[in-house]
mmCIF file of C-alpha atoms and ligand atoms in Angstrom:
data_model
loop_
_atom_site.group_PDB
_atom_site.id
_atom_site.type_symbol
_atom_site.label_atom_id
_atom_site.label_comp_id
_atom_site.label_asym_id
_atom_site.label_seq_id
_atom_site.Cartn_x
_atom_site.Cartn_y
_atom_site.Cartn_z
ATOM 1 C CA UNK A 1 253.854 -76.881 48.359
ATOM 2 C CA UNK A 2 255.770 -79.150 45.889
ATOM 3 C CA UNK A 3 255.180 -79.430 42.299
ATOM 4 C CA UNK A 4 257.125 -81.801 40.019
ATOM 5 C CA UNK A 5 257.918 -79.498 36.293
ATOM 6 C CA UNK A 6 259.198 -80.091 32.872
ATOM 7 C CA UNK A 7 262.623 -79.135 32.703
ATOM 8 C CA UNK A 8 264.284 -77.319 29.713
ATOM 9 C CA UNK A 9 265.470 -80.407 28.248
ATOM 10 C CA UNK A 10 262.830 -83.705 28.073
ATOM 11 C CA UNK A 11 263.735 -87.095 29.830
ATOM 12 C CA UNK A 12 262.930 -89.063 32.668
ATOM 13 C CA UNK A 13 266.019 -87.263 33.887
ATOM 14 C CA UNK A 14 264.945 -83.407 33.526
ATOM 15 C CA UNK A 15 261.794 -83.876 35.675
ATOM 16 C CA UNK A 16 262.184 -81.770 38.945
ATOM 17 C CA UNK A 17 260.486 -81.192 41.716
ATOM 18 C CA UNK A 18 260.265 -77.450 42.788
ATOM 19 C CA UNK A 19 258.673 -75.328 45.547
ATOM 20 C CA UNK A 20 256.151 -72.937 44.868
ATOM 21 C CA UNK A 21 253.412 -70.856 47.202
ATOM 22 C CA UNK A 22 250.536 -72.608 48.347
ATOM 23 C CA UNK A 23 247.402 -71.660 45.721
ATOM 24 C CA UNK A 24 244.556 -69.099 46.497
ATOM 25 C CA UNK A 25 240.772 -69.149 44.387
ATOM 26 C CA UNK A 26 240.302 -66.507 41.888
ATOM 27 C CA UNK A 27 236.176 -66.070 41.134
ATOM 28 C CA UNK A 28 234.948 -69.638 40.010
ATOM 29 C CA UNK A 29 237.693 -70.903 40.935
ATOM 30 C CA UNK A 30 238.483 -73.575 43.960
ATOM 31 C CA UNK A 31 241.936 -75.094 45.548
ATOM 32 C CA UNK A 32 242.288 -79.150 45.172
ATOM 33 C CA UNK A 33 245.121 -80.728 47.882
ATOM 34 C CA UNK A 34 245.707 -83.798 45.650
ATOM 35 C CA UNK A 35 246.443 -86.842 46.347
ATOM 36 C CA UNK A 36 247.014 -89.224 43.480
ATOM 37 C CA UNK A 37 247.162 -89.123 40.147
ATOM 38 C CA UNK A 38 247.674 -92.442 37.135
ATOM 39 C CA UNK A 39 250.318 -93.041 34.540
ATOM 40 C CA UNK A 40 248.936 -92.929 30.811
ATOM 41 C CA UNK A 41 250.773 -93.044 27.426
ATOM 42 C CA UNK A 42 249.879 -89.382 26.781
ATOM 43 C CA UNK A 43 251.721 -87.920 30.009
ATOM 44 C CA UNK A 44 255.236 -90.564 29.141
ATOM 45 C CA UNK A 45 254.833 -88.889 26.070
ATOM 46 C CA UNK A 46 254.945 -85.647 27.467
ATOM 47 C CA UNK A 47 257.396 -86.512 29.952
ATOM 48 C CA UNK A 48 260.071 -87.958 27.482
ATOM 49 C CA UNK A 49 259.689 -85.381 24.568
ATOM 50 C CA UNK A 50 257.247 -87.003 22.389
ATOM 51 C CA UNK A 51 254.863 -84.600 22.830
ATOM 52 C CA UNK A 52 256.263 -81.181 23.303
ATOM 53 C CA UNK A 53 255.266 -78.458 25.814
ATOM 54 C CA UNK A 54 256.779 -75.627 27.381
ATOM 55 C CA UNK A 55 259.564 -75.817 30.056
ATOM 56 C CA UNK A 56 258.048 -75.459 33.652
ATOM 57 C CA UNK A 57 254.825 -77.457 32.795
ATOM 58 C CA UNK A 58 253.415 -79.423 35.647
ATOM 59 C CA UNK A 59 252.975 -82.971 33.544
ATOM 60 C CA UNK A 60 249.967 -85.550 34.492
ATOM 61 C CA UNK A 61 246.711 -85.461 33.350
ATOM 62 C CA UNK A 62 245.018 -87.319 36.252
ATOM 63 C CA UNK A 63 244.335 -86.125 39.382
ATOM 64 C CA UNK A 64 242.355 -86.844 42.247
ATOM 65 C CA UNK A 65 241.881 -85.303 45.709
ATOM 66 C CA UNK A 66 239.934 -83.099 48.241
ATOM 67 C CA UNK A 67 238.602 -79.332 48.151
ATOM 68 C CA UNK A 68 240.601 -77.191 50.191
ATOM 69 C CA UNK A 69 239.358 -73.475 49.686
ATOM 70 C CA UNK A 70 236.415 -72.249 47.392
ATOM 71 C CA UNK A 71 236.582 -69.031 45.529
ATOM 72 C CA UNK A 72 234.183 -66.450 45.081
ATOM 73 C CA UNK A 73 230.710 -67.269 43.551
ATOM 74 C CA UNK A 74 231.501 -71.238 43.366
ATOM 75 C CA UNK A 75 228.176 -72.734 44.334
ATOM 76 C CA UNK A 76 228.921 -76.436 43.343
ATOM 77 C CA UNK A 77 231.204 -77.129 45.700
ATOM 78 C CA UNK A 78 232.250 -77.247 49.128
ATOM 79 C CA UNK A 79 235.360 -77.339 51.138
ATOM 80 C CA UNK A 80 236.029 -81.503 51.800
ATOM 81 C CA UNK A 81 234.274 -82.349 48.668
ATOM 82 C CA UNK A 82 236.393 -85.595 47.091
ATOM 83 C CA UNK A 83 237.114 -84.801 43.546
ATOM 84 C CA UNK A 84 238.785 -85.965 40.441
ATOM 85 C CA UNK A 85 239.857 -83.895 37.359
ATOM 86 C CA UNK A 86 238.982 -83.948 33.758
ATOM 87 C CA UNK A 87 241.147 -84.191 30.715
ATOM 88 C CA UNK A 88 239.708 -81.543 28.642
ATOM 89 C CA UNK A 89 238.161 -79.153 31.418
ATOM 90 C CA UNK A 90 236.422 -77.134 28.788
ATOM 91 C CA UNK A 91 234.475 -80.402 27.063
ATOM 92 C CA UNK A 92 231.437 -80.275 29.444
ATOM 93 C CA UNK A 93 229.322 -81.621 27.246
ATOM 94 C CA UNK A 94 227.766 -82.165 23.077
ATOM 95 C CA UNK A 95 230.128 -83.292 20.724
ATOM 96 C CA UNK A 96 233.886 -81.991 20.842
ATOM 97 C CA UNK A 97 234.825 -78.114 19.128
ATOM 98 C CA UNK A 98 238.483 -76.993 18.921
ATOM 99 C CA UNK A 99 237.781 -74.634 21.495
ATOM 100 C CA UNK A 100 236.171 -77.199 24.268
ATOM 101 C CA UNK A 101 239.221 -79.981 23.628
ATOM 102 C CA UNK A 102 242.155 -76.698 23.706
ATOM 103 C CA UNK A 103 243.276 -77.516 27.304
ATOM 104 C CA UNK A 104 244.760 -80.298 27.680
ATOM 105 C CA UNK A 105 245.785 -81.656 31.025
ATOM 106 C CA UNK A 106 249.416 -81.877 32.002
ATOM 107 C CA UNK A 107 250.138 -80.906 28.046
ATOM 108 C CA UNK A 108 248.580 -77.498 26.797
ATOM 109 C CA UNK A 109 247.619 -76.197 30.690
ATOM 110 C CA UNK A 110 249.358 -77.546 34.015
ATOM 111 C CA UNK A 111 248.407 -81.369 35.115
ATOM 112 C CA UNK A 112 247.942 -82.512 38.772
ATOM 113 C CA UNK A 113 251.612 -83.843 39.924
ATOM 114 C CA UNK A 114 251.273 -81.836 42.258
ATOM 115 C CA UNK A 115 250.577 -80.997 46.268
ATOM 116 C CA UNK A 116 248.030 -78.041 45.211
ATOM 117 C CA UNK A 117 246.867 -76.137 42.111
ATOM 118 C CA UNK A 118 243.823 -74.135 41.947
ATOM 119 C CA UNK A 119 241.122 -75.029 39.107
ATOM 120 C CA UNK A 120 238.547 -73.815 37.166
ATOM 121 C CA UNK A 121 234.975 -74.891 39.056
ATOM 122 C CA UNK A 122 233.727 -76.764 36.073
ATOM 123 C CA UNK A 123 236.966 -78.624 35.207
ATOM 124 C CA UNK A 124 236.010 -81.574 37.857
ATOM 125 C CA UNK A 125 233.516 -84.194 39.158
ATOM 126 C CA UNK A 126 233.130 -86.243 42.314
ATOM 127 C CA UNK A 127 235.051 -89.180 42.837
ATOM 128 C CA UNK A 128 232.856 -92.695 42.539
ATOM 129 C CA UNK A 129 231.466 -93.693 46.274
ATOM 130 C CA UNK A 130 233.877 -95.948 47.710
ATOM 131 C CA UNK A 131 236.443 -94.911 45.627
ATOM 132 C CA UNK A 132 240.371 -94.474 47.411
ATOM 133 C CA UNK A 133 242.518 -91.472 45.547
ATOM 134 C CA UNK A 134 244.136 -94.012 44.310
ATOM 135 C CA UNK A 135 241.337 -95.772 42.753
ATOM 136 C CA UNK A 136 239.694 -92.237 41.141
ATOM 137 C CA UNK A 137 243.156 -91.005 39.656
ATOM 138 C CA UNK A 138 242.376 -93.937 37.183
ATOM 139 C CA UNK A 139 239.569 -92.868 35.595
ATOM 140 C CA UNK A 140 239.771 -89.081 34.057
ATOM 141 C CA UNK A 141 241.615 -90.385 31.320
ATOM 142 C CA UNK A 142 241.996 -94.241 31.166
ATOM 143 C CA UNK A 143 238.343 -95.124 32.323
ATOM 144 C CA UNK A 144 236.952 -92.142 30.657
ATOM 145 C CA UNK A 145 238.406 -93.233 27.228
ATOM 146 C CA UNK A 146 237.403 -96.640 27.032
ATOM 147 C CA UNK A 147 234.117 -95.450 28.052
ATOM 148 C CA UNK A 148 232.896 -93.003 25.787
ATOM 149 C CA UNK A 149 234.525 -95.616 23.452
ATOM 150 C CA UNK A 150 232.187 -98.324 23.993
ATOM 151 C CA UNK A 151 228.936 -96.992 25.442
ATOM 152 C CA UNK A 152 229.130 -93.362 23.239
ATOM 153 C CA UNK A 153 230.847 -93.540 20.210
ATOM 154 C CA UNK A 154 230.695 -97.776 19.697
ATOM 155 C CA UNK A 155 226.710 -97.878 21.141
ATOM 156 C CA UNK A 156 228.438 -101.010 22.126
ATOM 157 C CA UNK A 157 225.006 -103.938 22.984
ATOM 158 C CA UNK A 158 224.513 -106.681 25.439
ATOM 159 C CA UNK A 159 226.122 -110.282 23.188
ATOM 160 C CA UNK A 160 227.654 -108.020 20.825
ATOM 161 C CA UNK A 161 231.998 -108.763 20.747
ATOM 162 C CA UNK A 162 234.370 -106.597 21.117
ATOM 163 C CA UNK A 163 238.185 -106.701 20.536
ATOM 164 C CA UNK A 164 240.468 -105.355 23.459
ATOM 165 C CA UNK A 165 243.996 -104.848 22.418
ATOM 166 C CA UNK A 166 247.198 -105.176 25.018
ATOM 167 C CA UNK A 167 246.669 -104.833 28.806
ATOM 168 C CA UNK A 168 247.576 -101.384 29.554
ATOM 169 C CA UNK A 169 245.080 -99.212 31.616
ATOM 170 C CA UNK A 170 242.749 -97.585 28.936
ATOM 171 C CA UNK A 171 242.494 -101.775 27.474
ATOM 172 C CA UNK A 172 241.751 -103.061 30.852
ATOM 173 C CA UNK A 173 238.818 -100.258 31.145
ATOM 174 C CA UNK A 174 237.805 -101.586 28.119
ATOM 175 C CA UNK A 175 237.684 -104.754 29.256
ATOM 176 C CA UNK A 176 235.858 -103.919 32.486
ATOM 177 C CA UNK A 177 233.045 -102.040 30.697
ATOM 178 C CA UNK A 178 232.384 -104.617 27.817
ATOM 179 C CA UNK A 179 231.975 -107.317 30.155
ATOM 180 C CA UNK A 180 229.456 -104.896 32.545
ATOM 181 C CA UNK A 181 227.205 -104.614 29.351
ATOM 182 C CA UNK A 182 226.962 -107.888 28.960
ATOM 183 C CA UNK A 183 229.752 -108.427 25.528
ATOM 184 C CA UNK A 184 231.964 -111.249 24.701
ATOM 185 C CA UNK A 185 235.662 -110.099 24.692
ATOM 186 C CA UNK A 186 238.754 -110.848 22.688
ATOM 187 C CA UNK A 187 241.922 -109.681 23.876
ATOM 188 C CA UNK A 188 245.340 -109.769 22.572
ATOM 189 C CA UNK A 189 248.709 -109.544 24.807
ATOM 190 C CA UNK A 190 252.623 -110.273 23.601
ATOM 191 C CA UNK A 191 252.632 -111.958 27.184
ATOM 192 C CA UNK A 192 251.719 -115.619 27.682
ATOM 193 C CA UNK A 193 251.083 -114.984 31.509
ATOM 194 C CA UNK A 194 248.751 -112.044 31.039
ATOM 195 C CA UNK A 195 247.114 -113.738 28.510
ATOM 196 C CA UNK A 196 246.394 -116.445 31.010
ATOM 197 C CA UNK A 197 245.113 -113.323 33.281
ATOM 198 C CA UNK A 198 243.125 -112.035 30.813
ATOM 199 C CA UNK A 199 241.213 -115.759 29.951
ATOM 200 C CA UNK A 200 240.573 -115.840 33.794
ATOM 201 C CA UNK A 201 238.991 -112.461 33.231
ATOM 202 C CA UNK A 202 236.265 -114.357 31.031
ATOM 203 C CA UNK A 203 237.757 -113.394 27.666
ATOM 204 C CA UNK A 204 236.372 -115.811 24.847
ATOM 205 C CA UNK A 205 240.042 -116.062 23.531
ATOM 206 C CA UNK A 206 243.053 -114.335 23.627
ATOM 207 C CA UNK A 207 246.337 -114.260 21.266
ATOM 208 C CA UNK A 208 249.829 -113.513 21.466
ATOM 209 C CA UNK A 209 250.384 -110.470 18.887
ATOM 210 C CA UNK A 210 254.329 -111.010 19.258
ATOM 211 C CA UNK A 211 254.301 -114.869 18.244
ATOM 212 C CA UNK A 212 250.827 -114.816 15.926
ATOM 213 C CA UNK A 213 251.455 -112.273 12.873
ATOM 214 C CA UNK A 214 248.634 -112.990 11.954
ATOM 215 C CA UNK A 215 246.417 -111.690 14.696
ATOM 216 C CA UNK A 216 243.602 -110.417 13.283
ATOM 217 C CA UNK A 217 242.962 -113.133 10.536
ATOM 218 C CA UNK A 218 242.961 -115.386 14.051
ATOM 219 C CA UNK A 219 240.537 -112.781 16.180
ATOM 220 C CA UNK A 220 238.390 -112.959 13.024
ATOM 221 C CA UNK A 221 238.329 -117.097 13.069
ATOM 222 C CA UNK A 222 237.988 -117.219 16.981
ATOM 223 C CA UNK A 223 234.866 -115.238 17.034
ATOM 224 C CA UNK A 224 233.126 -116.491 14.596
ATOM 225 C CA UNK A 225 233.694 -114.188 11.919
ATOM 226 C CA UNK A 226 234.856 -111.132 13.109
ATOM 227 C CA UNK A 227 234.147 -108.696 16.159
ATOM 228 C CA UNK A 228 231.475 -106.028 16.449
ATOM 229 C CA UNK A 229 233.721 -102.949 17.920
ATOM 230 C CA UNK A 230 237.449 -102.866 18.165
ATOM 231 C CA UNK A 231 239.498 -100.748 20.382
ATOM 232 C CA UNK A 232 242.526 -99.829 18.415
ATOM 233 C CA UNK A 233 245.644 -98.996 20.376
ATOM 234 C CA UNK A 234 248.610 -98.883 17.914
ATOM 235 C CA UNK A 235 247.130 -96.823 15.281
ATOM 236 C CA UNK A 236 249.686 -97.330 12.300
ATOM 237 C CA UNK A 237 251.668 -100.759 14.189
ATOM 238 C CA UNK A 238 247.416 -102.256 14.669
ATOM 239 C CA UNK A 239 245.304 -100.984 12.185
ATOM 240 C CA UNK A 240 245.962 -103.749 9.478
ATOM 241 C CA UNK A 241 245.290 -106.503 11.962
ATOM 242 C CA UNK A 242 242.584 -104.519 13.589
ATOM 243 C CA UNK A 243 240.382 -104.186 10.179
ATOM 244 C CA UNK A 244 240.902 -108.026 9.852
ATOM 245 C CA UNK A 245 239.559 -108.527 13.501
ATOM 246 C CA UNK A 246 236.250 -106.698 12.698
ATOM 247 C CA UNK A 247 233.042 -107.994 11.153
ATOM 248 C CA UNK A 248 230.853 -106.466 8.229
ATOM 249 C CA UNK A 249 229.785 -103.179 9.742
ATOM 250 C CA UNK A 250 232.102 -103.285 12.420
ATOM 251 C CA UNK A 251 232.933 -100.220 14.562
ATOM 252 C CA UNK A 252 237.003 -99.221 14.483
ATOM 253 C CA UNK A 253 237.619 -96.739 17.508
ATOM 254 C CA UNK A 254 241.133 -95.501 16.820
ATOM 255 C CA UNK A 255 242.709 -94.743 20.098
ATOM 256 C CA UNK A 256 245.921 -94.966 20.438
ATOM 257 C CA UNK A 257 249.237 -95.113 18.629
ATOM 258 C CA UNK A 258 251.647 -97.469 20.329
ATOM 259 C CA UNK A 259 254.470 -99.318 18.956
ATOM 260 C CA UNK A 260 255.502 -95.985 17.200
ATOM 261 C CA UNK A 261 252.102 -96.154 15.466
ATOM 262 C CA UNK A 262 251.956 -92.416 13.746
ATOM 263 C CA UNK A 263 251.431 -93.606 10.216
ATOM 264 C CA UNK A 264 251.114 -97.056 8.639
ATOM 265 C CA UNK A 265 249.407 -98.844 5.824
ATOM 266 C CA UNK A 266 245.590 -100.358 5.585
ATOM 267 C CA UNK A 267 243.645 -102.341 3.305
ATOM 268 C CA UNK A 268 241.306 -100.046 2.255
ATOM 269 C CA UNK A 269 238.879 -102.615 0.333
ATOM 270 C CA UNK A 270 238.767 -104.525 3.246
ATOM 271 C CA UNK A 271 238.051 -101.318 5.183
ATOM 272 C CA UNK A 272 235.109 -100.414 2.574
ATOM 273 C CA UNK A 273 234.001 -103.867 1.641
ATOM 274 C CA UNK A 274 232.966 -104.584 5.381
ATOM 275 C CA UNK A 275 231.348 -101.135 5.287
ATOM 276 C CA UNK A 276 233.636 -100.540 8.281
ATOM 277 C CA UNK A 277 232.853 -97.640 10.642
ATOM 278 C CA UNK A 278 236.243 -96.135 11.810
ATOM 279 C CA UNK A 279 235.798 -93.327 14.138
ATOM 280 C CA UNK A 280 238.670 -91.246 16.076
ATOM 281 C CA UNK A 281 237.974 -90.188 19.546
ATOM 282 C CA UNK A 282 239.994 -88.505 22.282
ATOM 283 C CA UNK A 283 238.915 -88.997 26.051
ATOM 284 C CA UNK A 284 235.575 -87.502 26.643
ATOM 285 C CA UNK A 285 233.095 -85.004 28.193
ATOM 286 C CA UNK A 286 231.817 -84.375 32.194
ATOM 287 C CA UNK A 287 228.574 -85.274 30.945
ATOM 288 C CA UNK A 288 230.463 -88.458 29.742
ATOM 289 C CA UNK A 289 232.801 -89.148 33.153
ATOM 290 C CA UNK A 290 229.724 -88.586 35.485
ATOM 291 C CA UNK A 291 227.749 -91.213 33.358
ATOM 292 C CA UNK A 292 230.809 -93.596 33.402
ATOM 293 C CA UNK A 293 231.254 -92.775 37.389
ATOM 294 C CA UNK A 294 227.382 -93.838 38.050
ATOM 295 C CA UNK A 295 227.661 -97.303 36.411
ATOM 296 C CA UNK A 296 230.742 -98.173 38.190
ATOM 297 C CA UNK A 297 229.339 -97.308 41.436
ATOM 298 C CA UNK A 298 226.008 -99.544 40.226
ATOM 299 C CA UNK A 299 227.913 -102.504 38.969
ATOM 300 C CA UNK A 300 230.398 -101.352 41.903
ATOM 301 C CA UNK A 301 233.844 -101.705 39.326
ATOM 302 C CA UNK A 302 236.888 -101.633 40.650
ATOM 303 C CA UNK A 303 240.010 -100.072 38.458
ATOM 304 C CA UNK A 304 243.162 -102.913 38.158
ATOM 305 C CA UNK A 305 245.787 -101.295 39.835
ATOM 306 C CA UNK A 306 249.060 -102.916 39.249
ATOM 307 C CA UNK A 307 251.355 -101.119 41.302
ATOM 308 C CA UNK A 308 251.981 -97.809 43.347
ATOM 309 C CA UNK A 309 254.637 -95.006 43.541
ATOM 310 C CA UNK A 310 255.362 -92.204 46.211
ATOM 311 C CA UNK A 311 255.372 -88.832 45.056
ATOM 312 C CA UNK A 312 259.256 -89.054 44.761
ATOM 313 C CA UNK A 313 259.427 -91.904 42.153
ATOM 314 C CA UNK A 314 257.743 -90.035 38.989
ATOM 315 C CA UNK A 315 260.715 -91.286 37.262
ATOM 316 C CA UNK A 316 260.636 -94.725 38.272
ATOM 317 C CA UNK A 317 256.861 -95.229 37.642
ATOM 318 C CA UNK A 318 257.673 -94.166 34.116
ATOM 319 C CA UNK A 319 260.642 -96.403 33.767
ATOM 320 C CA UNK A 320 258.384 -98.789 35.184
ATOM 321 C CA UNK A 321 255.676 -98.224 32.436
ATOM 322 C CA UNK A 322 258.291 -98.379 30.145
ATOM 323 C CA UNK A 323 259.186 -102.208 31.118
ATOM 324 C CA UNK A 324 255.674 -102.766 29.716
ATOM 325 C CA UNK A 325 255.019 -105.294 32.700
ATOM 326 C CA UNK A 326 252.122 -103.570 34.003
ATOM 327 C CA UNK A 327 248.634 -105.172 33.788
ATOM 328 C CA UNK A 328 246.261 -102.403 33.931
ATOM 329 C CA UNK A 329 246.974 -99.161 35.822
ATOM 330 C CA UNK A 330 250.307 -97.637 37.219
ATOM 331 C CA UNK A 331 249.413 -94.930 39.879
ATOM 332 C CA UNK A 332 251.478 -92.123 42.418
ATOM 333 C CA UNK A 333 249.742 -91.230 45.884
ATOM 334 C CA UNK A 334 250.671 -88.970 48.585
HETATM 335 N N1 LIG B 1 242.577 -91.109 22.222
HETATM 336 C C1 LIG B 1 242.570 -90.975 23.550
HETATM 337 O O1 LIG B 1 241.829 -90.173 24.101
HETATM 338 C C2 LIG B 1 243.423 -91.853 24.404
HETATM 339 C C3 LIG B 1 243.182 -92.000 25.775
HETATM 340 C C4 LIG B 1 243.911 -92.934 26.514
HETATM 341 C C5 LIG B 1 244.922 -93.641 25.874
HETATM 342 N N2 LIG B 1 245.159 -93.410 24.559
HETATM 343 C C6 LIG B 1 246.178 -94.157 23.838
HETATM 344 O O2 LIG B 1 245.909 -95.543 23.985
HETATM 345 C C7 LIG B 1 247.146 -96.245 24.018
HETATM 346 C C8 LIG B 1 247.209 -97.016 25.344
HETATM 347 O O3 LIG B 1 247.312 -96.071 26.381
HETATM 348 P P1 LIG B 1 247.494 -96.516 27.896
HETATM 349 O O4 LIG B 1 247.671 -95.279 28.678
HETATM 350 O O5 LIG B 1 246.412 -97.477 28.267
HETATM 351 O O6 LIG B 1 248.899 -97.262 27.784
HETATM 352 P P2 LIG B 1 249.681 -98.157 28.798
HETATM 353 O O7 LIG B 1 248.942 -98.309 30.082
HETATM 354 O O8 LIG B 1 251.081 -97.676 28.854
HETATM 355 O O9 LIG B 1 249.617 -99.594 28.071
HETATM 356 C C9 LIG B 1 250.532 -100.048 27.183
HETATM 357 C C10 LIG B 1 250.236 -101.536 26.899
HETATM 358 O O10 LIG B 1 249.778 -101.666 25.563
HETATM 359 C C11 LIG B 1 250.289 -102.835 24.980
HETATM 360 N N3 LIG B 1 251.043 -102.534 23.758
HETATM 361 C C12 LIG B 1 252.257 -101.946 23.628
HETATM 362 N N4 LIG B 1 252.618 -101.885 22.338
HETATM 363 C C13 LIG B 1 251.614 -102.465 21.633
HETATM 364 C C14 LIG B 1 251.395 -102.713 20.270
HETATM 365 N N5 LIG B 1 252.302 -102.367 19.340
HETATM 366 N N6 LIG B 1 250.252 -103.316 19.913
HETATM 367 C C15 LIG B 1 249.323 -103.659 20.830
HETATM 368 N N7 LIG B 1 249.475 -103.445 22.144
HETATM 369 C C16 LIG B 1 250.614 -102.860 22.534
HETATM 370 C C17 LIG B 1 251.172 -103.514 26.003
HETATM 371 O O11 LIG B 1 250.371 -104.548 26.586
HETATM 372 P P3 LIG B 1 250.879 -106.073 26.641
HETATM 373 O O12 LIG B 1 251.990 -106.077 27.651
HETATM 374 O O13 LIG B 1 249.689 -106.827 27.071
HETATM 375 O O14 LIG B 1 251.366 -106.446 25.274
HETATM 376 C C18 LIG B 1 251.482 -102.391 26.978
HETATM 377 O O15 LIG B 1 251.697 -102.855 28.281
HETATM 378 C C19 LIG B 1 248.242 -95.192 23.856
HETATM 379 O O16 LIG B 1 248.606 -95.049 22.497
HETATM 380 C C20 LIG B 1 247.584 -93.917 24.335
HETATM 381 O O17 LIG B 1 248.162 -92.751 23.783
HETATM 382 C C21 LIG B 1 244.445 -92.535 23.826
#
């Protein structure tokens, strides 16, 4: 079976795909053939050196697909059983310890690009109904993200407003789920077309963070004075705009850190004069991802998929991620 690694050196150029023997289950253990997984900012990190991990790493922390063998005393599964993995297979449930968030998918243990691997029992759940490979390879860290965003950490409540910042996959979760529970929605883009997408979506308003440098002054005008929970993408390149977005006694959820977002400056009296709640999370539990996969197959959600690769064409889905064209999710199936 084929398995695509990390090679010595990082780049788009050092991924390889090598041959290795097909997997056998150790005790609580079981054998996934897999047949999708989704592009997220975490595994271009991995895959172009911005995160580093050891050479021979199988990269991707999505993966979805069906149970080939079972090993010995598994009693939650069964061969043909369609599953999907978990970012932290150790967080199954409570709130996160250093030792339940240590394995990382495709970053501190293997990922899922490829044909077979063998997993712990506990590290998966079943696939929405109705859901293609495709389709489930979105969720485990995109879907699961926004999620315990919103309904966990922001306790997010029907007419409340939320800010959803640019239209990658983890955004357009967000988007998906804030709408579901019944919130108003303000999005921003730095692409007039997708901002046009986005209003069709039912977003209240929507503004151009490339032409508007003053975003978040204009979020907090548009709605009214300010939003109830903002999903913050660009840590240090959003924060500053992001605290202007939010109402008094707001919810921050710091996410992400695009647009080389590492470090950067805030207004702290703004961030304690609107008794702001800023909260970092990363990804979430399997108590969390089976709660997130029973509303979507209740309000019957569908992930955006923008466009799909072949197993060959890691490296072009990541150039292609790169571009930054892609509205929503960027997925591989085989
Ligand atoms: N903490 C966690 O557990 C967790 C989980 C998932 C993701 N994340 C983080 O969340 C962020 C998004 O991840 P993703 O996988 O959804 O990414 P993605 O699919 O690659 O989406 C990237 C999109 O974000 C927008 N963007 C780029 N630079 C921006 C900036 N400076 N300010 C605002 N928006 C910007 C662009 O949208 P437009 O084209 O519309 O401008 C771009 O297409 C990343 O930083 C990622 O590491 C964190």
């Amino acid at each position: 079976m084929r398995v695509y690694t990390i090679g010595k050196q990082s780049g788009l150029d050092h991924l390889q795909i090598e041959k290795r023997p097909d997997p056998t289950p150790g005790i609580n253990e079981v054998v996934v053939r897999w047949h999708a997984t989704s592009l997220n900012y975490h595994d271009f990190l991995v895959a172009t050196g911005g995160i580093f991990v050891p050479p021979g790493r199988i990269p991707m922390s999505d993966g979805a697909g069906e149970i080939i063998a079972i090993g010995k005393d598994v009693l939650e599964w069964k061969v043909g059983d369609r599953v999907m993995s978990m970012f932290f297979p150790g967080w199954t449930e409570g709130l996160p310890s250093l030792k339940k968030i240590m394995g990382v998918s495709g970053e501190i243990i293997d990922g899922y690009m490829a044909e077979q691997s063998c997993v712990p029992s506990y590290g998966l759940t079943l696939i929405p109904d109705g859901y293609s490979y495709a389709q489930a390879a979105t969720l485990p860290c995109a879907g699961l993200t926004a999620w315990n965003a919103l309904m966990h950490t922001g306790q997010l409540k029907p007419g409340q407003s939320v800010l959803i910042e640019g239209t990658g996959g983890m955004s357009m979760f967000g988007l998906q789920f804030a709408k579901m529970a019944g919130a108003r929605i303000y999005a921003t883009t730095s692409d007039n077309e997708k901002a046009q997408r986005l209003m069709k979506m039912g977003c209240e308003w929507v503004v151009n963070y490339k032409d508007d440098p003053k975003w978040g002054k204009t979020i907090y005008r548009k709605s009214g004075g300010g939003v109830d929970i903002v999903l913050d993408v660009g840590g240090g390149s959003t924060m500053y705009h992001s605290i202007e977005a939010a109402k008094i006694n707001a919810k921050i959820i710091s996410i992400g850190i695009l647009g080389d977002g590492r470090k950067g400056q805030i207004t702290f009296p703004k961030l304690f004069f609107k008794f702001i709640n800023l909260q970092g999370i990363a990804v979430g539990s399997r108590v969390m991802q089976e709660s997130m996969i029973r509303a979507i197959e209740i309000n019957q959600i569908k992930p955006i998929i923008d466009k799909s690769f072949g197993f060959e064409d890691l490296k072009e889905a990541f150039e292609y991620q790169a571009s930054g064209k892609h509205f929503g999710k960027i997925v591989l199936e085989w």
